[in-house]
Amino acid sequence: PFFFNDTATTEIYTLSLHDALPISTAERIKTMETRITKLLGIKYPIFQGGMAWIAESTLAAAVSNAGGVGIIAGGSAPIDYLRDQIRRAKSLTDKPFGVNIMLMSPNAEDLAQLVIDEKVPMITTGAGNPGKFMEAWNNAGIKVIPVVPSVALAKRMERSGASAVIAEGTESGGHIGENTTMCLVPQVVDAVSIPVIAAGGIADGRGIAASFMLGAEGVQVGTRFLAAEECQIHPTYKQLVVDAKDTDSIVTGRTTGHPCRNVKTKFSKKLASGEMNGTITPDEFEQITLGSLRKAVQDGNLEEGSFLCGAIAGMVKKVQPAKEIVEEMFAEAEKLLNR
Ligand code: TUI
C-alpha cells in the first residue's frame, strides 16, 4: 500500500491496513490504554507520587488535569489540613485524583477514616502494611493501590482486595525498600493477577517503556514532578533537584531501620557518615531529623533540611508545567513502544 504516491490512495490503504489488524492491536497503536487507565477512567497510566509535605492539591490537580492521577499526600498532616486539600482538589479538577496514606503516620487511623468520609475514589498507601484498613476501604468502594517493596506483600494485598499494587524499587526517593525496580517489578507481575504499577527511577519515556516491558501497566513518578511548575516546594529544593547529577542521591537512616533517599547535601552526608562510624546513634538520628522534611520543603533550609529525591534526579533538567511533563513522557514512550 505504501508504494503509491497519490495521497488519497495512500490514505485509503493506510486505513484499510489498520482495519485489517485485530481490534486490540489497532487500539493499542493509538493509546496507552491498560487495566489501570480503564480502572480509573484516565488518559495516561501515570500516578504522581504521594510525596509527604510536597504533594498537595495544586500539583495533584495539575497532574489529574493532564490525564494522569494526581495524589495528595496524607503524610502526618492534621486531619483538617488534609480535608481542606481534598476539597480544594475537587474544586480544581473534575478528573480522578487520589490520596496517599502514609502508614507510619501517628494520624494514619484518622486519615484512613477521612478518605472514606470525603468519598475519595482511590488511595495509595506507603511505609507499611495497610491490612487493618482494607476491609473498611473496600466496603466504602475506595480503590486501594498499596505500595509494596516485596512479592510477599503484593500477594497479601491482592488477597485483601487491592485493585492494583505499586511495585516500588529502591531507586525511589524518601522511605525505600531494598529491591530494585528492574528486579522487583517483573517478579511482582508474575506473582499477582491484579495490575502492577512500576515506581522508582522513572523520569522519562524510556522509563515508561522499560516498565511496560517488565509487565507493568502504569508508572508512578515522584522526582520529575518535584520540578513541575505547579509543585509548591521551596525554590532552593527545586534547584537542588535540577542541578543534581547521577551520583547526587544518598541514603540516610539505615541504622534506624527506616532508610530514606535524599539529595546529597552537607547535612545528609554528615548524617550518613555519622551513622556509618557510630558517632550518631539511631536515637540521635531521629532527634536531628525530626521536622527536617518540613525545613526542606517550606524553608529550603540546607543546614537542617532533608531534601528527599529519587536516584533519577540527575535526569531532571528543567522546571516545566505538569502537563508538559506527562505529554512529553508519553510521546516518547509511545514512540518506543510503537503505539
Ligand atoms: O512511603 C514511601 N516513601 C516515603 S514515606 C515518607 S515520610 C517518612 N517519614 C519518616 C520516616 C519514614 C517515612 C517519605 N517517603 N514510599 C512507599 C514505600 N512503602 N516504600 C517502602 C514501603 C513499604 C515498606 C514496608 C511498604 C510496605 C512495607 O511493609 C512492611 C510490612 O509490614 O509488611
Short mmCIF file of C-alpha atoms and ligand atoms in Angstrom, two decimals:
data_model
loop_
_atom_site.label_atom_id
_atom_site.label_comp_id
_atom_site.label_asym_id
_atom_site.label_seq_id
_atom_site.Cartn_x
_atom_site.Cartn_y
_atom_site.Cartn_z
CA PRO A 1 0.00 0.00 0.00
CA PHE A 2 2.85 2.43 0.60
CA PHE A 3 4.13 2.21 -2.99
CA PHE A 4 1.55 4.72 -4.17
CA ASN A 5 2.40 8.39 -4.20
CA ASP A 6 -1.14 9.59 -4.57
CA THR A 7 -2.12 10.97 -1.13
CA ALA A 8 -5.76 9.92 -1.33
CA THR A 9 -4.84 6.38 -2.30
CA THR A 10 -2.26 6.12 0.47
CA GLU A 11 -4.82 7.28 2.97
CA ILE A 12 -7.33 4.68 1.86
CA TYR A 13 -4.76 1.92 2.03
CA THR A 14 -3.46 3.09 5.40
CA LEU A 15 -6.97 2.96 6.78
CA SER A 16 -7.58 -0.46 5.37
CA LEU A 17 -4.30 -1.67 6.85
CA HIS A 18 -5.45 -0.59 10.31
CA ASP A 19 -8.85 -2.15 9.72
CA ALA A 20 -7.20 -5.42 8.88
CA LEU A 21 -5.44 -5.60 12.27
CA PRO A 22 -7.10 -7.30 15.24
CA ILE A 23 -9.01 -4.65 17.21
CA SER A 24 -6.81 -4.81 20.28
CA THR A 25 -3.66 -4.14 18.25
CA ALA A 26 -5.27 -1.32 16.29
CA GLU A 27 -6.35 0.35 19.51
CA ARG A 28 -3.00 -0.10 21.17
CA ILE A 29 -1.38 1.73 18.29
CA LYS A 30 -3.26 4.88 19.23
CA THR A 31 -3.47 4.75 23.02
CA MET A 32 -1.70 3.78 26.18
CA GLU A 33 -4.80 2.00 27.41
CA THR A 34 -4.15 -0.57 30.15
CA ARG A 35 -6.17 -2.07 33.00
CA ILE A 36 -5.06 0.98 35.04
CA THR A 37 -6.47 3.57 32.62
CA LYS A 38 -9.71 1.55 32.47
CA LEU A 39 -9.89 1.06 36.25
CA LEU A 40 -9.60 4.78 36.94
CA GLY A 41 -11.01 6.31 33.75
CA ILE A 42 -7.84 8.23 32.89
CA LYS A 43 -5.93 9.02 29.70
CA TYR A 44 -2.37 8.18 30.74
CA PRO A 45 -1.40 5.41 33.21
CA ILE A 46 0.77 7.64 35.39
CA PHE A 47 0.50 8.44 39.10
CA GLN A 48 2.23 11.38 40.69
CA GLY A 49 3.84 10.00 43.85
CA GLY A 50 2.19 10.90 47.16
CA MET A 51 5.22 12.73 48.50
CA ALA A 52 4.80 13.74 52.16
CA TRP A 53 4.80 17.52 52.76
CA ILE A 54 5.10 18.06 48.99
CA ALA A 55 2.17 16.58 47.10
CA GLU A 56 -0.72 18.98 47.71
CA SER A 57 -3.85 19.95 45.81
CA THR A 58 -2.29 22.31 43.24
CA LEU A 59 0.19 19.72 41.99
CA ALA A 60 -2.27 16.83 42.23
CA ALA A 61 -4.97 18.70 40.28
CA ALA A 62 -2.44 19.70 37.59
CA VAL A 63 -1.42 16.07 37.06
CA SER A 64 -5.05 14.89 37.03
CA ASN A 65 -5.99 17.63 34.56
CA ALA A 66 -3.09 16.44 32.38
CA GLY A 67 -4.69 12.99 32.15
CA GLY A 68 -2.75 11.15 34.88
CA VAL A 69 -3.60 10.69 38.54
CA GLY A 70 -2.57 13.40 40.97
CA ILE A 71 -2.14 12.24 44.53
CA ILE A 72 -2.37 14.35 47.67
CA ALA A 73 -0.02 13.18 50.41
CA GLY A 74 -1.59 12.50 53.78
CA GLY A 75 1.88 12.25 55.35
CA SER A 76 1.45 13.12 59.00
CA ALA A 77 -0.76 16.11 58.22
CA PRO A 78 -3.50 17.22 60.60
CA ILE A 79 -6.90 15.93 59.55
CA ASP A 80 -8.30 19.45 58.92
CA TYR A 81 -5.45 20.28 56.56
CA LEU A 82 -5.98 17.11 54.53
CA ARG A 83 -9.74 17.64 54.38
CA ASP A 84 -9.14 21.15 53.01
CA GLN A 85 -6.69 19.84 50.46
CA ILE A 86 -9.12 17.18 49.24
CA ARG A 87 -11.89 19.76 48.84
CA ARG A 88 -9.53 22.16 47.10
CA ALA A 89 -8.50 19.48 44.61
CA LYS A 90 -12.18 18.76 43.92
CA SER A 91 -12.61 22.45 43.04
CA LEU A 92 -9.56 22.43 40.75
CA THR A 93 -10.30 19.30 38.72
CA ASP A 94 -13.24 17.15 37.71
CA LYS A 95 -10.84 14.31 36.92
CA PRO A 96 -9.99 11.48 39.32
CA PHE A 97 -7.33 12.14 41.94
CA GLY A 98 -6.17 10.17 44.98
CA VAL A 99 -4.77 10.45 48.47
CA ASN A 100 -1.72 8.66 49.87
CA ILE A 101 -1.98 7.24 53.37
CA MET A 102 1.48 7.05 54.96
CA LEU A 103 1.07 4.21 57.40
CA MET A 104 3.85 5.25 59.78
CA SER A 105 1.96 8.45 60.49
CA PRO A 106 0.65 8.78 64.04
CA ASN A 107 -2.60 10.02 62.37
CA ALA A 108 -2.96 7.10 59.96
CA GLU A 109 -6.15 5.91 61.65
CA ASP A 110 -7.86 9.34 61.36
CA LEU A 111 -6.72 9.90 57.80
CA ALA A 112 -7.93 6.41 56.86
CA GLN A 113 -11.43 7.41 58.02
CA LEU A 114 -11.24 10.86 56.40
CA VAL A 115 -10.81 9.42 52.90
CA ILE A 116 -13.98 7.41 53.47
CA ASP A 117 -15.91 10.42 54.76
CA GLU A 118 -14.73 12.59 51.86
CA LYS A 119 -15.54 9.87 49.30
CA VAL A 120 -12.07 9.89 47.79
CA PRO A 121 -12.28 7.46 44.81
CA MET A 122 -8.81 5.94 45.10
CA ILE A 123 -5.94 5.83 47.55
CA THR A 124 -2.38 4.64 47.61
CA THR A 125 -0.62 3.55 50.79
CA GLY A 126 3.04 3.56 51.76
CA ALA A 127 5.55 2.83 54.50
CA GLY A 128 3.72 -0.17 55.90
CA ASN A 129 1.06 -2.85 55.57
CA PRO A 130 -2.46 -1.37 55.25
CA GLY A 131 -4.10 -4.74 56.09
CA LYS A 132 -6.15 -3.49 59.04
CA PHE A 133 -7.84 -0.76 56.96
CA MET A 134 -8.56 -2.79 53.84
CA GLU A 135 -12.00 -4.05 54.82
CA ALA A 136 -13.34 -0.58 55.65
CA TRP A 137 -11.91 0.90 52.46
CA ASN A 138 -13.26 -1.93 50.32
CA ASN A 139 -16.69 -1.59 51.92
CA ALA A 140 -16.63 2.13 51.11
CA GLY A 141 -15.90 1.33 47.45
CA ILE A 142 -12.49 3.01 47.51
CA LYS A 143 -9.95 1.61 45.06
CA VAL A 144 -6.88 0.78 47.13
CA ILE A 145 -3.46 0.64 45.47
CA PRO A 146 -0.73 -0.09 48.04
CA VAL A 147 2.99 0.44 47.54
CA VAL A 148 4.76 -2.89 48.02
CA PRO A 149 8.50 -3.47 48.38
CA SER A 150 8.22 -7.27 48.02
CA VAL A 151 6.38 -10.10 46.28
CA ALA A 152 5.10 -11.37 49.65
CA LEU A 153 3.29 -8.12 50.46
CA ALA A 154 1.99 -7.85 46.88
CA LYS A 155 0.31 -11.27 47.23
CA ARG A 156 -1.16 -10.36 50.63
CA MET A 157 -2.55 -7.13 49.20
CA GLU A 158 -4.15 -8.95 46.29
CA ARG A 159 -5.82 -11.33 48.76
CA SER A 160 -7.09 -8.37 50.84
CA GLY A 161 -8.83 -6.83 47.83
CA ALA A 162 -6.33 -4.29 46.47
CA SER A 163 -7.26 -3.07 42.96
CA ALA A 164 -3.60 -2.94 41.88
CA VAL A 165 -0.19 -2.65 43.52
CA ILE A 166 2.69 -0.25 43.07
CA ALA A 167 5.99 -2.17 42.99
CA GLU A 168 8.48 0.42 44.19
CA GLY A 169 12.22 -0.07 43.78
CA THR A 170 14.97 1.28 45.98
CA GLU A 171 15.73 3.94 43.34
CA SER A 172 12.80 5.90 44.75
CA GLY A 173 13.07 8.98 46.88
CA GLY A 174 12.12 9.00 50.55
CA HIS A 175 11.46 5.84 52.54
CA ILE A 176 12.66 2.86 50.49
CA GLY A 177 12.74 -0.92 50.34
CA GLU A 178 15.78 -2.98 49.34
CA ASN A 179 14.97 -4.43 45.92
CA THR A 180 15.42 -2.54 42.65
CA THR A 181 12.70 -1.61 40.18
CA MET A 182 14.26 -3.82 37.47
CA CYS A 183 14.23 -6.89 39.76
CA LEU A 184 11.05 -6.25 41.74
CA VAL A 185 8.56 -5.30 39.02
CA PRO A 186 8.68 -8.49 36.88
CA GLN A 187 8.62 -10.70 39.98
CA VAL A 188 5.53 -8.93 41.30
CA VAL A 189 3.95 -9.11 37.83
CA ASP A 190 4.49 -12.89 37.84
CA ALA A 191 3.11 -13.29 41.35
CA VAL A 192 -0.23 -11.45 41.15
CA SER A 193 -3.01 -11.13 38.60
CA ILE A 194 -4.07 -7.58 39.52
CA PRO A 195 -2.31 -4.82 37.52
CA VAL A 196 1.13 -3.64 38.64
CA ILE A 197 2.43 -0.08 38.55
CA ALA A 198 6.19 0.42 38.46
CA ALA A 199 7.87 3.04 40.63
CA GLY A 200 11.43 4.06 41.37
CA GLY A 201 13.82 5.58 38.85
CA ILE A 202 11.25 6.52 36.20
CA ALA A 203 11.51 10.08 34.85
CA ASP A 204 11.15 9.88 31.06
CA GLY A 205 9.53 7.90 28.25
CA ARG A 206 12.29 5.32 28.31
CA GLY A 207 11.42 4.56 31.93
CA ILE A 208 7.77 4.09 30.99
CA ALA A 209 8.62 1.86 28.01
CA ALA A 210 11.01 -0.21 30.14
CA SER A 211 8.36 -0.59 32.86
CA PHE A 212 5.87 -1.85 30.27
CA MET A 213 8.44 -4.35 29.02
CA LEU A 214 8.72 -5.62 32.62
CA GLY A 215 4.96 -6.20 32.61
CA ALA A 216 3.81 -3.07 34.42
CA GLU A 217 0.59 -1.38 33.26
CA GLY A 218 1.38 2.02 34.68
CA VAL A 219 4.09 4.07 36.37
CA GLN A 220 4.37 6.23 39.45
CA VAL A 221 6.66 9.22 39.19
CA GLY A 222 7.82 11.44 42.04
CA THR A 223 11.14 13.13 41.39
CA ARG A 224 10.32 14.55 37.96
CA PHE A 225 7.22 16.20 39.42
CA LEU A 226 9.39 17.95 42.03
CA ALA A 227 10.41 20.12 39.08
CA ALA A 228 6.82 20.76 37.96
CA GLU A 229 5.87 24.43 37.85
CA GLU A 230 2.83 23.61 39.98
CA CYS A 231 4.94 21.89 42.67
CA GLN A 232 4.90 24.18 45.72
CA ILE A 233 8.29 23.29 47.26
CA HIS A 234 10.84 25.98 48.16
CA PRO A 235 12.84 27.23 45.10
CA THR A 236 16.06 26.03 46.74
CA TYR A 237 14.65 22.47 46.78
CA LYS A 238 13.67 22.63 43.08
CA GLN A 239 17.09 23.96 42.16
CA LEU A 240 18.83 21.15 44.06
CA VAL A 241 16.87 18.61 42.01
CA VAL A 242 17.52 20.36 38.69
CA ASP A 243 21.24 20.70 39.49
CA ALA A 244 21.66 17.12 40.78
CA LYS A 245 23.83 14.76 38.75
CA ASP A 246 23.71 10.96 38.62
CA THR A 247 25.66 10.44 41.86
CA ASP A 248 23.86 13.10 43.91
CA SER A 249 21.44 10.97 45.90
CA ILE A 250 22.36 9.37 49.23
CA VAL A 251 20.55 7.04 51.64
CA THR A 252 20.36 8.02 55.31
CA GLY A 253 18.56 6.35 58.22
CA ARG A 254 19.75 2.81 57.57
CA THR A 255 20.68 2.45 61.29
CA THR A 256 17.13 3.37 62.34
CA GLY A 257 15.51 0.75 60.12
CA HIS A 258 13.88 3.50 58.03
CA PRO A 259 16.23 4.16 55.13
CA CYS A 260 15.45 7.33 53.22
CA ARG A 261 16.89 8.60 49.92
CA ASN A 262 17.82 12.31 49.81
CA VAL A 263 19.68 14.84 47.72
CA LYS A 264 23.35 14.80 48.77
CA THR A 265 23.92 17.93 50.84
CA LYS A 266 26.42 18.70 53.61
CA PHE A 267 23.66 17.78 56.09
CA SER A 268 22.72 14.42 54.54
CA LYS A 269 26.38 13.47 54.04
CA LYS A 270 27.12 14.27 57.71
CA LEU A 271 24.16 12.11 58.78
CA ALA A 272 25.21 9.16 56.60
CA SER A 273 28.84 9.26 57.73
CA GLY A 274 27.81 9.71 61.40
CA GLU A 275 25.64 6.60 61.12
CA MET A 276 28.45 4.70 59.43
CA ASN A 277 31.13 5.49 62.02
CA GLY A 278 28.80 5.27 65.01
CA THR A 279 29.06 8.92 66.12
CA ILE A 280 25.31 9.34 65.52
CA THR A 281 23.17 6.78 67.35
CA PRO A 282 19.76 5.81 65.97
CA ASP A 283 18.08 7.89 68.73
CA GLU A 284 20.24 10.91 67.91
CA PHE A 285 19.43 10.44 64.23
CA GLU A 286 15.69 10.58 64.98
CA GLN A 287 16.26 13.74 67.08
CA ILE A 288 18.32 15.51 64.41
CA THR A 289 15.94 14.69 61.57
CA LEU A 290 12.71 15.50 63.43
CA GLY A 291 10.96 18.12 61.30
CA SER A 292 13.73 18.07 58.67
CA LEU A 293 11.34 17.38 55.80
CA ARG A 294 9.29 20.49 56.61
CA LYS A 295 12.51 22.52 56.88
CA ALA A 296 13.48 21.43 53.35
CA VAL A 297 10.09 21.87 51.69
CA GLN A 298 8.96 25.12 53.32
CA ASP A 299 12.21 26.88 54.23
CA GLY A 300 14.75 25.47 51.77
CA ASN A 301 16.98 25.07 54.87
CA LEU A 302 20.22 23.50 53.62
CA GLU A 303 21.69 23.19 57.15
CA GLU A 304 18.89 21.15 58.71
CA GLY A 305 16.56 20.06 55.90
CA SER A 306 16.07 16.61 54.33
CA PHE A 307 15.58 17.11 50.59
CA LEU A 308 14.11 13.76 49.58
CA CYS A 309 14.63 12.73 45.96
CA GLY A 310 14.98 9.63 43.83
CA ALA A 311 18.17 8.26 42.27
CA ILE A 312 16.92 9.56 38.91
CA ALA A 313 17.22 13.23 39.99
CA GLY A 314 20.24 13.57 37.69
CA MET A 315 17.91 13.19 34.71
CA VAL A 316 15.65 16.08 35.72
CA LYS A 317 16.98 19.12 33.91
CA LYS A 318 14.31 21.79 33.95
CA VAL A 319 11.18 23.15 35.55
CA GLN A 320 8.10 22.55 33.35
CA PRO A 321 4.31 22.51 33.68
CA ALA A 322 2.99 19.12 34.85
CA LYS A 323 1.00 18.73 31.61
CA GLU A 324 4.15 19.14 29.53
CA ILE A 325 5.97 16.55 31.67
CA VAL A 326 3.17 13.99 31.23
CA GLU A 327 2.75 14.60 27.50
CA GLU A 328 6.49 14.57 26.82
CA MET A 329 6.98 11.31 28.72
CA PHE A 330 4.14 9.52 26.93
CA ALA A 331 5.01 10.84 23.47
CA GLU A 332 8.46 9.31 23.94
CA ALA A 333 7.09 6.06 25.40
CA GLU A 334 4.52 5.66 22.62
CA LYS A 335 7.24 6.07 20.02
CA LEU A 336 9.47 3.49 21.70
CA LEU A 337 6.61 1.03 22.11
CA ASN A 338 5.36 1.62 18.54
CA ARG A 339 1.92 2.59 19.79
O1 TUI B 1 6.38 5.62 51.76
C1 TUI B 1 7.17 5.83 50.86
N1 TUI B 1 8.03 6.87 50.85
C2 TUI B 1 8.10 7.81 51.85
S1 TUI B 1 7.13 7.91 53.22
C3 TUI B 1 7.97 9.24 53.74
S2 TUI B 1 7.61 10.08 55.21
C4 TUI B 1 8.51 9.24 56.35
N2 TUI B 1 9.00 9.94 57.34
C5 TUI B 1 9.73 9.36 58.27
C6 TUI B 1 10.00 8.03 58.26
C7 TUI B 1 9.53 7.30 57.25
C8 TUI B 1 8.77 7.91 56.26
C9 TUI B 1 8.94 9.56 52.86
N3 TUI B 1 8.98 8.75 51.80
N4 TUI B 1 7.22 5.01 49.80
C10 TUI B 1 6.42 3.85 49.74
C11 TUI B 1 7.08 2.72 50.42
N5 TUI B 1 6.45 1.86 51.12
N6 TUI B 1 8.38 2.45 50.41
C12 TUI B 1 8.55 1.32 51.13
C13 TUI B 1 7.31 0.96 51.59
C14 TUI B 1 6.91 -0.16 52.39
C15 TUI B 1 7.75 -0.72 53.33
C16 TUI B 1 7.30 -1.78 54.11
C17 TUI B 1 5.62 -0.66 52.23
C18 TUI B 1 5.20 -1.70 52.98
C19 TUI B 1 6.03 -2.25 53.91
O2 TUI B 1 5.51 -3.29 54.62
C20 TUI B 1 6.19 -3.80 55.69
C21 TUI B 1 5.28 -4.78 56.35
O3 TUI B 1 4.85 -4.51 57.46
O4 TUI B 1 4.95 -5.78 55.69
#
